[in-house]
Coordinates of N, CA and C in Angstrom, one line a residue:
X179 N 37.2 176.0 47.1 CA 36.9 174.5 46.9 C 35.9 174.3 45.8
X180 N 36.3 173.9 44.6 CA 35.4 173.7 43.5 C 35.7 172.3 42.9
X181 N 36.5 171.5 43.6 CA 36.8 170.2 43.0 C 36.6 169.1 44.1
X182 N 36.5 167.9 43.7 CA 36.4 166.8 44.6 C 37.1 165.6 43.9
X183 N 37.9 164.9 44.6 CA 38.4 163.6 44.1 C 37.3 162.6 44.5
X184 N 36.5 162.0 43.6 CA 35.4 161.2 43.9 C 35.8 159.7 44.2
X185 N 37.1 159.4 44.0 CA 37.6 158.0 44.1 C 37.3 157.5 45.5
X186 N 36.5 156.4 45.6 CA 36.2 155.8 46.9 C 37.5 155.2 47.5
X187 N 38.3 154.6 46.6 CA 39.5 154.0 47.0 C 40.4 155.0 47.7
X188 N 40.6 156.1 47.1 CA 41.4 157.2 47.7 C 40.9 157.7 49.0
X189 N 39.6 157.8 49.1 CA 39.0 158.3 50.4 C 39.0 157.2 51.5
X190 N 39.0 155.9 51.1 CA 39.1 154.9 52.1 C 40.5 154.9 52.7
X191 N 41.5 155.3 51.9 CA 42.9 155.5 52.4 C 42.9 156.6 53.4
X192 N 42.2 157.7 53.1 CA 42.1 158.8 54.0 C 41.4 158.3 55.3
X193 N 40.3 157.5 55.1 CA 39.6 157.0 56.3 C 40.5 156.1 57.2
X194 N 41.4 155.4 56.6 CA 42.4 154.6 57.3 C 43.4 155.5 58.1
X195 N 43.8 156.5 57.4 CA 44.7 157.5 58.1 C 44.1 158.2 59.3
X196 N 42.8 158.5 59.1 CA 42.0 159.2 60.2 C 41.9 158.2 61.3
X197 N 41.6 156.9 61.0 CA 41.4 155.9 62.0 C 42.7 155.7 62.8
X198 N 43.8 155.6 62.1 CA 45.1 155.3 62.8 C 45.4 156.5 63.7
X199 N 45.3 157.7 63.1 CA 45.6 159.0 63.8 C 44.7 159.1 65.1
X200 N 43.4 158.7 65.0 CA 42.6 158.8 66.1 C 42.9 157.8 67.2
X201 N 43.3 156.6 66.7 CA 43.7 155.5 67.7 C 44.9 155.9 68.5
X202 N 45.9 156.4 67.8 CA 47.2 156.8 68.4 C 47.0 158.0 69.4
X203 N 46.2 159.0 68.9 CA 45.9 160.1 69.8 C 45.1 159.7 71.0
X204 N 44.1 158.9 70.8 CA 43.2 158.6 71.9 C 43.9 157.7 72.9
X205 N 44.7 156.7 72.4 CA 45.4 155.8 73.3 C 46.6 156.4 74.0
X206 N 47.3 157.2 73.4 CA 48.5 157.8 74.0 C 48.2 159.1 74.8
X207 N 47.5 160.0 74.2 CA 47.2 161.3 74.8 C 46.1 161.1 75.9
X208 N 45.1 160.3 75.6 CA 43.9 160.1 76.4 C 43.3 161.5 76.8
X209 N 42.7 162.1 75.8 CA 42.2 163.5 76.0 C 41.1 163.7 77.0
X210 N 40.4 162.7 77.4 CA 39.3 162.9 78.3 C 39.4 161.9 79.5
X211 N 40.7 161.6 79.9 CA 40.9 160.7 81.0 C 40.7 161.4 82.3
X212 N 39.8 160.8 83.1 CA 39.6 161.4 84.4 C 40.3 160.6 85.6
X213 N 41.1 159.7 85.2 CA 41.9 159.0 86.1 C 41.2 157.7 86.6
X214 N 40.0 157.4 86.1 CA 39.3 156.2 86.5 C 39.2 155.2 85.4
X215 N 39.7 155.5 84.2 CA 39.6 154.5 83.1 C 40.9 153.7 83.0
X216 N 40.7 152.4 83.1 CA 41.8 151.4 83.1 C 42.3 151.2 81.7
X217 N 43.4 150.4 81.6 CA 44.1 150.1 80.3 C 43.1 149.4 79.3
X218 N 42.4 148.5 79.8 CA 41.5 147.7 78.9 C 40.4 148.6 78.3
X219 N 39.9 149.4 79.2 CA 38.8 150.3 78.7 C 39.4 151.3 77.7
X220 N 40.6 151.9 77.9 CA 41.2 152.8 77.0 C 41.4 152.1 75.6
X221 N 41.8 150.8 75.7 CA 42.0 150.1 74.5 C 40.7 149.9 73.7
X222 N 39.7 149.6 74.4 CA 38.4 149.4 73.8 C 37.8 150.7 73.2
X223 N 38.1 151.8 74.0 CA 37.6 153.1 73.5 C 38.4 153.5 72.2
X224 N 39.7 153.3 72.2 CA 40.6 153.7 71.1 C 40.3 152.9 69.9
X225 N 40.1 151.6 70.0 CA 39.8 150.7 68.9 C 38.4 151.0 68.3
X226 N 37.5 151.1 69.2 CA 36.1 151.4 68.8 C 35.9 152.7 68.1
X227 N 36.4 153.8 68.7 CA 36.3 155.1 68.1 C 37.0 155.2 66.8
X228 N 38.2 154.6 66.6 CA 38.9 154.6 65.4 C 38.2 153.8 64.3
X229 N 37.7 152.6 64.6 CA 37.1 151.8 63.6 C 35.8 152.5 63.1
X230 N 35.0 153.1 64.0 CA 33.8 153.8 63.7 C 34.1 155.0 62.8
X231 N 35.2 155.7 63.0 CA 35.6 156.8 62.2 C 35.9 156.3 60.8
X232 N 36.5 155.2 60.6 CA 36.8 154.7 59.3 C 35.5 154.3 58.6
X233 N 34.6 153.6 59.3 CA 33.3 153.2 58.7 C 32.5 154.4 58.3
X234 N 32.4 155.5 59.2 CA 31.6 156.6 58.9 C 32.2 157.4 57.7
X235 N 33.5 157.5 57.6 CA 34.1 158.2 56.5 C 33.9 157.4 55.2
X236 N 33.9 156.1 55.3 CA 33.6 155.3 54.1 C 32.2 155.5 53.6
X237 N 31.2 155.7 54.5 CA 29.8 156.0 54.1 C 29.8 157.4 53.4
X238 N 30.6 158.4 54.0 CA 30.7 159.7 53.4 C 31.2 159.6 52.0
X239 N 32.3 158.8 51.8 CA 32.9 158.6 50.5 C 31.9 158.1 49.4
X240 N 31.1 157.2 49.8 CA 30.1 156.6 48.9 C 29.0 157.7 48.5
X241 N 28.5 158.3 49.5 CA 27.4 159.3 49.3 C 27.9 160.5 48.5
X242 N 29.1 161.0 48.8 CA 29.6 162.2 48.1 C 29.9 161.9 46.6
X243 N 30.3 160.6 46.4 CA 30.6 160.2 45.0 C 29.2 160.2 44.2
X244 N 28.2 159.8 44.8 CA 26.8 159.8 44.2 C 26.4 161.2 43.9
X245 N 26.6 162.1 44.9 CA 26.2 163.5 44.7 C 27.0 164.1 43.6
X246 N 28.3 163.9 43.6 CA 29.2 164.5 42.6 C 28.9 164.0 41.2
X247 N 28.6 162.7 41.1 CA 28.2 162.1 39.8 C 26.9 162.7 39.3
X248 N 26.0 163.0 40.2 CA 24.7 163.6 39.7 C 24.9 165.1 39.4
X249 N 25.6 165.8 40.2 CA 25.8 167.3 39.9 C 26.9 167.7 39.0
X250 N 27.9 166.8 38.9 CA 29.1 167.0 38.1 C 29.9 168.3 38.6
X251 N 29.7 168.6 39.8 CA 30.4 169.8 40.4 C 30.5 169.6 41.9
X252 N 31.3 170.5 42.5 CA 31.5 170.5 44.0 C 31.8 171.9 44.4
X253 N 31.4 172.2 45.6 CA 31.6 173.6 46.1 C 31.8 173.6 47.6
X254 N 32.1 174.7 48.1 CA 32.4 174.8 49.6 C 31.2 174.4 50.4
X255 N 30.0 174.7 50.0 CA 28.8 174.3 50.7 C 28.7 172.8 50.8
X256 N 28.9 172.1 49.7 CA 28.9 170.7 49.7 C 30.0 170.1 50.5
X257 N 31.2 170.7 50.5 CA 32.3 170.2 51.2 C 32.0 170.3 52.7
X258 N 31.5 171.5 53.2 CA 31.2 171.6 54.6 C 30.0 170.7 55.0
X259 N 29.0 170.6 54.1 CA 27.9 169.7 54.4 C 28.4 168.2 54.6
X260 N 29.4 167.8 53.7 CA 29.9 166.5 53.8 C 30.6 166.2 55.1
X261 N 31.4 167.2 55.6 CA 32.1 167.0 56.8 C 31.1 167.0 58.0
X262 N 30.1 167.9 57.9 CA 29.1 167.9 59.0 C 28.4 166.6 59.0
X263 N 28.0 166.0 57.9 CA 27.3 164.8 57.8 C 28.2 163.6 58.4
X264 N 29.5 163.7 58.1 CA 30.4 162.7 58.7 C 30.3 162.7 60.2
X265 N 30.4 164.0 60.8 CA 30.4 164.1 62.2 C 29.1 163.7 62.9
X266 N 28.0 163.9 62.1 CA 26.6 163.6 62.7 C 26.5 162.0 62.8
X267 N 26.9 161.3 61.7 CA 26.7 159.9 61.8 C 27.8 159.3 62.7
X268 N 29.0 159.9 62.8 CA 30.0 159.5 63.7 C 29.6 159.7 65.2
X269 N 29.0 160.8 65.4 CA 28.5 161.1 66.8 C 27.5 160.0 67.2
X270 N 26.5 159.7 66.3 CA 25.5 158.7 66.7 C 26.2 157.3 66.9
X271 N 27.2 157.0 66.0 CA 27.9 155.7 66.1 C 28.7 155.6 67.4
X272 N 29.5 156.6 67.7 CA 30.3 156.4 68.9 C 29.5 156.5 70.2
X273 N 28.5 157.3 70.2 CA 27.7 157.4 71.4 C 27.0 156.1 71.7
X274 N 26.5 155.5 70.6 CA 25.8 154.1 70.7 C 26.8 153.1 71.3
X275 N 28.1 153.2 70.7 CA 29.1 152.3 71.2 C 29.5 152.6 72.7
X276 N 29.5 153.9 73.0 CA 29.9 154.3 74.4 C 28.9 153.8 75.4
X277 N 27.6 153.8 75.0 CA 26.5 153.4 75.9 C 26.3 151.9 75.9
X278 N 26.9 151.2 75.0 CA 26.7 149.7 74.8 C 27.3 149.0 76.0
X279 N 26.9 147.7 76.2 CA 27.5 146.9 77.3 C 29.0 146.8 77.2
X280 N 29.6 147.1 76.0 CA 31.1 147.0 75.9 C 31.8 148.0 76.8
X281 N 31.3 149.2 76.8 CA 31.9 150.3 77.6 C 31.0 150.7 78.8
X282 N 29.7 150.6 78.5 CA 28.7 151.0 79.6 C 29.1 152.4 80.2
X283 N 29.2 153.4 79.2 CA 29.6 154.7 79.7 C 28.6 155.4 80.5
X284 N 29.0 156.3 81.4 CA 28.1 156.9 82.4 C 27.6 158.2 82.0
X285 N 28.2 158.9 81.0 CA 27.7 160.2 80.6 C 26.4 160.1 79.8
X286 N 25.6 161.1 80.0 CA 24.4 161.2 79.1 C 24.8 161.9 77.8
X287 N 23.9 162.0 76.8 CA 24.3 162.5 75.5 C 24.9 163.9 75.5
X288 N 24.3 164.8 76.3 CA 24.9 166.2 76.4 C 26.3 166.2 77.0
X289 N 26.5 165.4 78.0 CA 27.8 165.3 78.6 C 28.8 164.6 77.7
X290 N 28.4 163.6 77.0 CA 29.2 162.9 76.0 C 29.7 163.9 74.9
X291 N 28.7 164.7 74.5 CA 29.0 165.6 73.4 C 30.0 166.7 73.8
X292 N 29.8 167.3 75.0 CA 30.6 168.4 75.4 C 32.0 167.9 76.0
X293 N 32.0 166.8 76.7 CA 33.2 166.4 77.4 C 34.1 165.5 76.5
X294 N 33.5 164.7 75.6 CA 34.3 163.7 74.8 C 34.3 164.1 73.4
X295 N 33.1 164.2 72.8 CA 33.0 164.3 71.3 C 33.6 165.6 70.7
X296 N 33.4 166.7 71.4 CA 34.0 167.9 70.9 C 35.5 167.9 70.8
X297 N 36.1 167.2 71.8 CA 37.6 167.1 71.8 C 38.0 166.2 70.6
X298 N 37.3 165.1 70.4 CA 37.6 164.2 69.3 C 37.5 165.0 68.0
X299 N 36.4 165.8 67.8 CA 36.2 166.6 66.6 C 37.3 167.6 66.4
X300 N 37.8 168.2 67.4 CA 38.8 169.2 67.3 C 40.1 168.6 66.8
X301 N 40.4 167.4 67.2 CA 41.7 166.8 66.7 C 41.5 166.2 65.3
X302 N 40.3 165.8 65.0 CA 40.1 165.2 63.7 C 39.9 166.2 62.5
X303 N 39.3 167.3 62.8 CA 38.9 168.3 61.7 C 40.1 168.7 60.9
X304 N 41.2 169.2 61.5 CA 42.4 169.6 60.7 C 42.9 168.4 59.8
X305 N 42.9 167.2 60.4 CA 43.4 166.1 59.6 C 42.5 165.8 58.4
X306 N 41.2 165.9 58.6 CA 40.2 165.6 57.5 C 40.4 166.7 56.4
X307 N 40.5 167.9 56.8 CA 40.6 169.0 55.8 C 41.9 168.9 55.0
X308 N 43.0 168.7 55.7 CA 44.3 168.6 55.0 C 44.3 167.3 54.1
X309 N 43.7 166.2 54.6 CA 43.7 165.0 53.8 C 42.9 165.2 52.5
X310 N 41.7 165.8 52.6 CA 40.9 166.0 51.5 C 41.5 167.0 50.5
X311 N 42.2 168.0 51.0 CA 42.9 168.9 50.1 C 44.1 168.1 49.4
X312 N 44.7 167.2 50.1 CA 45.8 166.5 49.5 C 45.3 165.6 48.3
X313 N 44.1 165.0 48.4 CA 43.6 164.2 47.4 C 43.4 165.0 46.1
X314 N 43.1 166.3 46.2 CA 42.9 167.2 45.1 C 44.2 167.6 44.5
X315 N 45.1 168.0 45.3 CA 46.4 168.6 44.8 C 47.4 167.5 44.4
X316 N 47.6 166.5 45.1 CA 48.6 165.5 44.9 C 48.1 164.2 44.2
X317 N 46.8 164.0 44.2 CA 46.2 162.9 43.5 C 45.1 163.5 42.6
X318 N 45.5 164.2 41.6 CA 44.4 164.9 40.8 C 43.5 163.9 40.1
X319 N 42.3 164.4 40.0 CA 41.3 163.6 39.3 C 41.5 163.8 37.8
X320 N 41.6 162.7 37.0 CA 41.7 162.7 35.6 C 40.4 163.3 35.0
X321 N 40.6 164.1 33.9 CA 39.4 164.6 33.3 C 38.6 163.5 32.6
X322 N 37.3 163.5 32.8 CA 36.4 162.5 32.2 C 36.4 162.7 30.7
X323 N 36.5 161.6 30.0 CA 36.4 161.6 28.6 C 35.1 160.9 28.2
X324 N 34.2 161.5 27.4 CA 33.0 160.9 27.0 C 33.2 160.3 25.6
X325 N 32.7 159.1 25.4 CA 32.8 158.4 24.1 C 31.4 158.2 23.6
X326 N 31.0 158.9 22.5 CA 29.7 158.7 21.9 C 29.9 157.8 20.6
X327 N 29.1 156.7 20.6 CA 29.2 155.8 19.5 C 27.8 155.6 18.9
X328 N 27.8 155.7 17.5 CA 26.5 155.5 16.8 C 26.4 154.1 16.2
X329 N 25.4 153.9 15.4 CA 25.1 152.6 14.8 C 26.2 152.3 13.8
X330 N 26.7 153.3 13.1 CA 27.7 153.1 12.1 C 29.1 153.1 12.9
X331 N 30.0 152.3 12.5 CA 31.3 152.2 13.1 C 32.1 153.4 13.0
X332 N 31.8 154.3 12.0 CA 32.5 155.6 11.9 C 31.9 156.6 12.7
X333 N 30.7 156.3 13.3 CA 30.0 157.3 14.2 C 30.6 157.2 15.6
X334 N 31.6 158.0 15.8 CA 32.3 158.1 17.1 C 32.8 159.5 17.4
X335 N 32.6 159.9 18.6 CA 33.1 161.2 19.1 C 33.7 161.1 20.5
X336 N 34.9 161.5 20.7 CA 35.5 161.5 22.0 C 35.7 163.0 22.4
X337 N 35.1 163.4 23.5 CA 35.3 164.7 24.0 C 35.4 164.7 25.5
X338 N 35.9 165.8 26.1 CA 36.0 165.9 27.5 C 34.5 166.2 28.0
X339 N 34.2 165.7 29.2 CA 32.9 165.9 29.8 C 32.6 167.4 29.9
X340 N 33.6 168.2 30.3 CA 33.4 169.6 30.5 C 33.2 170.4 29.2
X341 N 33.5 169.8 28.1 CA 33.3 170.4 26.8 C 32.0 170.2 26.2
X342 N 31.3 169.2 26.7 CA 30.0 168.8 26.1 C 28.9 169.9 26.6
X343 N 28.2 170.5 25.6 CA 27.2 171.5 25.9 C 25.8 171.0 26.0
X344 N 25.4 170.3 24.9 CA 24.1 169.8 24.8 C 24.0 168.8 23.7
X345 N 22.9 168.1 23.7 CA 22.6 167.1 22.6 C 21.1 167.2 22.2
X346 N 20.9 167.3 20.9 CA 19.6 167.5 20.4 C 19.2 166.4 19.4
X347 N 17.9 166.1 19.4 CA 17.4 165.1 18.5 C 17.3 165.6 17.1
X348 N 17.7 164.8 16.1 CA 17.7 165.1 14.7 C 17.2 163.9 13.9
X349 N 15.9 163.7 14.0 CA 15.3 162.5 13.4 C 15.9 161.2 13.8
X350 N 16.6 160.5 12.9 CA 17.2 159.3 13.3 C 18.6 159.5 13.8
X351 N 19.0 160.7 14.0 CA 20.3 161.0 14.5 C 20.2 161.9 15.8
X352 N 21.3 162.1 16.5 CA 21.4 163.1 17.5 C 22.6 164.0 17.1
X353 N 22.4 165.3 17.4 CA 23.4 166.3 17.1 C 24.1 166.7 18.5
X354 N 25.4 166.4 18.5 CA 26.1 166.7 19.8 C 26.9 168.0 19.6
X355 N 26.6 168.9 20.5 CA 27.2 170.2 20.5 C 28.3 170.3 21.6
X356 N 29.5 170.7 21.2 CA 30.6 170.8 22.2 C 31.5 171.9 21.9
X357 N 32.3 172.3 22.9 CA 33.3 173.4 22.7 C 34.6 172.8 22.4
X358 N 35.2 173.5 21.3 CA 36.6 173.1 21.0 C 37.3 174.4 20.5
X359 N 38.4 174.7 21.1 CA 39.1 175.9 20.8 C 38.2 177.2 21.0
X360 N 37.4 177.1 22.1 CA 36.5 178.2 22.4 C 35.4 178.5 21.4
X361 N 35.2 177.5 20.5 CA 34.1 177.7 19.6 C 33.2 176.5 19.7
X362 N 31.9 176.8 19.3 CA 30.9 175.7 19.4 C 30.9 174.9 18.1
X363 N 31.1 173.6 18.3 CA 31.0 172.6 17.1 C 29.9 171.6 17.4
X364 N 29.6 170.9 16.3 CA 28.6 169.9 16.4 C 28.9 168.7 15.5
X365 N 28.4 167.5 15.9 CA 28.6 166.3 15.1 C 27.3 165.5 15.2
X366 N 26.9 165.0 14.0 CA 25.7 164.1 13.9 C 26.1 162.6 14.1
X367 N 25.4 161.9 15.0 CA 25.7 160.5 15.2 C 24.4 159.8 15.1
X368 N 24.3 158.7 14.4 CA 23.1 157.9 14.3 C 22.8 157.2 15.6
X369 N 21.9 157.7 16.4 CA 21.6 157.2 17.7 C 20.3 157.8 18.1
X370 N 19.8 157.5 19.3 CA 18.5 158.1 19.8 C 18.9 158.9 21.1
X371 N 18.0 159.8 21.3 CA 18.2 160.7 22.5 C 18.0 159.8 23.8
X372 N 17.1 158.8 23.7 CA 16.9 158.0 24.9 C 18.1 157.2 25.2
X373 N 18.8 156.6 24.2 CA 20.0 155.8 24.4 C 21.1 156.7 25.0
X374 N 21.2 157.9 24.5 CA 22.2 158.8 25.0 C 22.0 159.1 26.5
X375 N 20.7 159.4 26.8 CA 20.4 159.7 28.2 C 20.6 158.5 29.1
X376 N 20.4 157.3 28.6 CA 20.6 156.1 29.4 C 22.1 155.9 29.6
X377 N 22.9 156.2 28.6 CA 24.4 156.0 28.7 C 25.0 157.1 29.6
X378 N 24.5 158.3 29.5 CA 25.1 159.4 30.2 C 24.1 160.1 31.1
X379 N 24.0 159.5 32.3 CA 22.9 159.9 33.3 C 23.0 161.3 33.8
X380 N 24.2 161.9 33.7 CA 24.4 163.3 34.2 C 23.7 164.3 33.4
X381 N 23.3 163.9 32.2 CA 22.6 164.9 31.3 C 21.2 165.2 31.8
X382 N 20.8 166.4 31.6 CA 19.5 166.9 32.1 C 18.6 167.1 30.9
X383 N 17.4 166.5 30.9 CA 16.4 166.7 29.8 C 15.6 167.9 30.1
X384 N 15.6 168.8 29.1 CA 14.8 170.1 29.3 C 13.7 170.2 28.3
X385 N 13.7 169.2 27.3 CA 12.7 169.2 26.3 C 12.7 167.8 25.7
X386 N 11.7 167.4 25.0 CA 11.7 166.1 24.4 C 12.7 165.9 23.3
X387 N 13.3 167.0 22.9 CA 14.3 167.0 21.8 C 15.7 167.4 22.3
X388 N 15.8 167.8 23.6 CA 17.1 168.3 24.0 C 17.5 167.8 25.4
X389 N 18.8 167.5 25.5 CA 19.5 167.2 26.7 C 20.6 168.2 26.9
X390 N 20.9 168.6 28.1 CA 22.0 169.6 28.4 C 22.9 169.0 29.4
X391 N 24.2 169.5 29.3 CA 25.1 169.3 30.4 C 24.9 170.5 31.3
X392 N 24.5 170.2 32.6 CA 24.2 171.3 33.6 C 25.4 172.3 33.8
X393 N 26.6 171.8 33.5 CA 27.8 172.7 33.7 C 27.7 173.9 32.8
X394 N 27.0 173.8 31.7 CA 27.0 174.9 30.7 C 25.7 175.8 30.8
X395 N 24.9 175.6 31.8 CA 23.7 176.4 32.0 C 24.2 177.8 32.4
X396 N 23.7 178.8 31.7 CA 24.1 180.2 32.1 C 23.0 181.0 32.7
X397 N 21.8 181.1 32.0 CA 20.8 181.9 32.5 C 19.5 181.6 31.8
X398 N 18.4 182.2 32.2 CA 17.1 182.2 31.5 C 17.1 183.4 30.6
X399 N 16.8 183.2 29.3 CA 16.6 184.3 28.4 C 15.2 184.8 28.6
X400 N 14.2 183.9 28.6 CA 12.8 184.3 29.0 C 12.2 183.1 29.6
X401 N 10.9 183.1 29.8 CA 10.3 182.0 30.6 C 10.3 180.7 29.9
X402 N 10.6 180.6 28.6 CA 10.6 179.3 27.9 C 12.0 179.0 27.2
X403 N 13.0 179.8 27.5 CA 14.3 179.6 26.8 C 15.4 179.8 27.8
X404 N 16.4 178.9 27.7 CA 17.6 179.1 28.5 C 18.8 179.4 27.6
X405 N 19.8 180.0 28.3 CA 21.1 180.3 27.6 C 22.1 179.3 28.1
X406 N 22.7 178.6 27.2 CA 23.9 177.8 27.5 C 25.1 178.4 26.9
X407 N 26.2 177.7 27.0 CA 27.5 178.3 26.4 C 27.3 178.3 24.9
X408 N 27.2 179.5 24.3 CA 27.2 179.8 22.9 C 26.0 179.2 22.2
X409 N 24.9 178.9 22.9 CA 23.7 178.3 22.3 C 22.5 178.6 23.2
X410 N 21.3 178.7 22.6 CA 20.1 178.9 23.4 C 19.1 177.7 23.0
X411 N 18.4 177.2 24.0 CA 17.5 176.1 23.7 C 16.1 176.3 24.4
X412 N 15.1 175.8 23.8 CA 13.7 175.9 24.5 C 13.6 174.9 25.6
X413 N 12.8 175.3 26.6 CA 12.5 174.5 27.7 C 11.0 174.2 27.7
X414 N 10.6 173.0 27.7 CA 9.1 172.6 27.7 C 8.6 172.7 29.2
X415 N 7.3 172.9 29.3 CA 6.8 173.1 30.7 C 6.9 171.9 31.5
X416 N 7.0 170.7 30.9 CA 7.1 169.5 31.7 C 8.5 169.4 32.4
X417 N 9.5 170.1 31.9 CA 10.8 170.0 32.5 C 11.3 171.3 33.2
X418 N 10.4 172.3 33.2 CA 10.8 173.6 33.7 C 11.2 173.6 35.2
X419 N 10.5 172.8 36.0 CA 10.9 172.7 37.4 C 12.3 172.2 37.6
X420 N 12.7 171.2 36.8 CA 14.0 170.6 36.9 C 15.1 171.6 36.6
X421 N 14.8 172.4 35.5 CA 15.8 173.4 35.2 C 15.9 174.6 36.2
X422 N 14.7 174.9 36.8 CA 14.7 176.0 37.8 C 15.5 175.6 39.0
X423 N 15.7 174.3 39.2 CA 16.5 173.8 40.4 C 18.0 173.9 40.2
X424 N 18.4 174.3 39.0 CA 19.9 174.4 38.7 C 20.4 175.6 39.5

């Protein structure tokens, strides 16, 4: 797992599917029916649990997009953390609903968790995993294209986000370093490092004269220098902690 479809719209569709699946399963199968729950109560349980699942997954969709935008990457740890986060807020939501005057449930939190929620999680988890994989395989994320524009109308550069290595200050210009055909190239554009940083917030400042794409960080050469793809850059002490967190 090294990719994520960050589209909130696509994930809201997944949230709707999860909600419908949960409603159908809860209302028809009634996994924790003890014989005392009437039709109206089951309807309220099914509707409430399914709507809360949609709401909680929508919250996850927003937060994971923010994280993905900041890190420009995704991995299995983030994927598992995202699903766990969904279940935590969903657990709090459905338990609050269960204990509300609408249902006035009799189980305490531990009983609710073991008797009801674990069963719900068991039927939801495969659906969530398969749906999230589907978004990657069948609804692929288009590669981000960055467009750099300078003060001169001829100052323009279009490159893939993954190909951008770093950007350095060059007096009244910035020098953009990028990979093309496995070789490092550069282009001067009349602009400021501050404007570039404001326009492309995923870039990480490591020095007053340098911004880097975190995707291309390789290693530390020494205590004041880092190695990127086909280039080395100095790191000032004011930004060292930020780089150490990569």
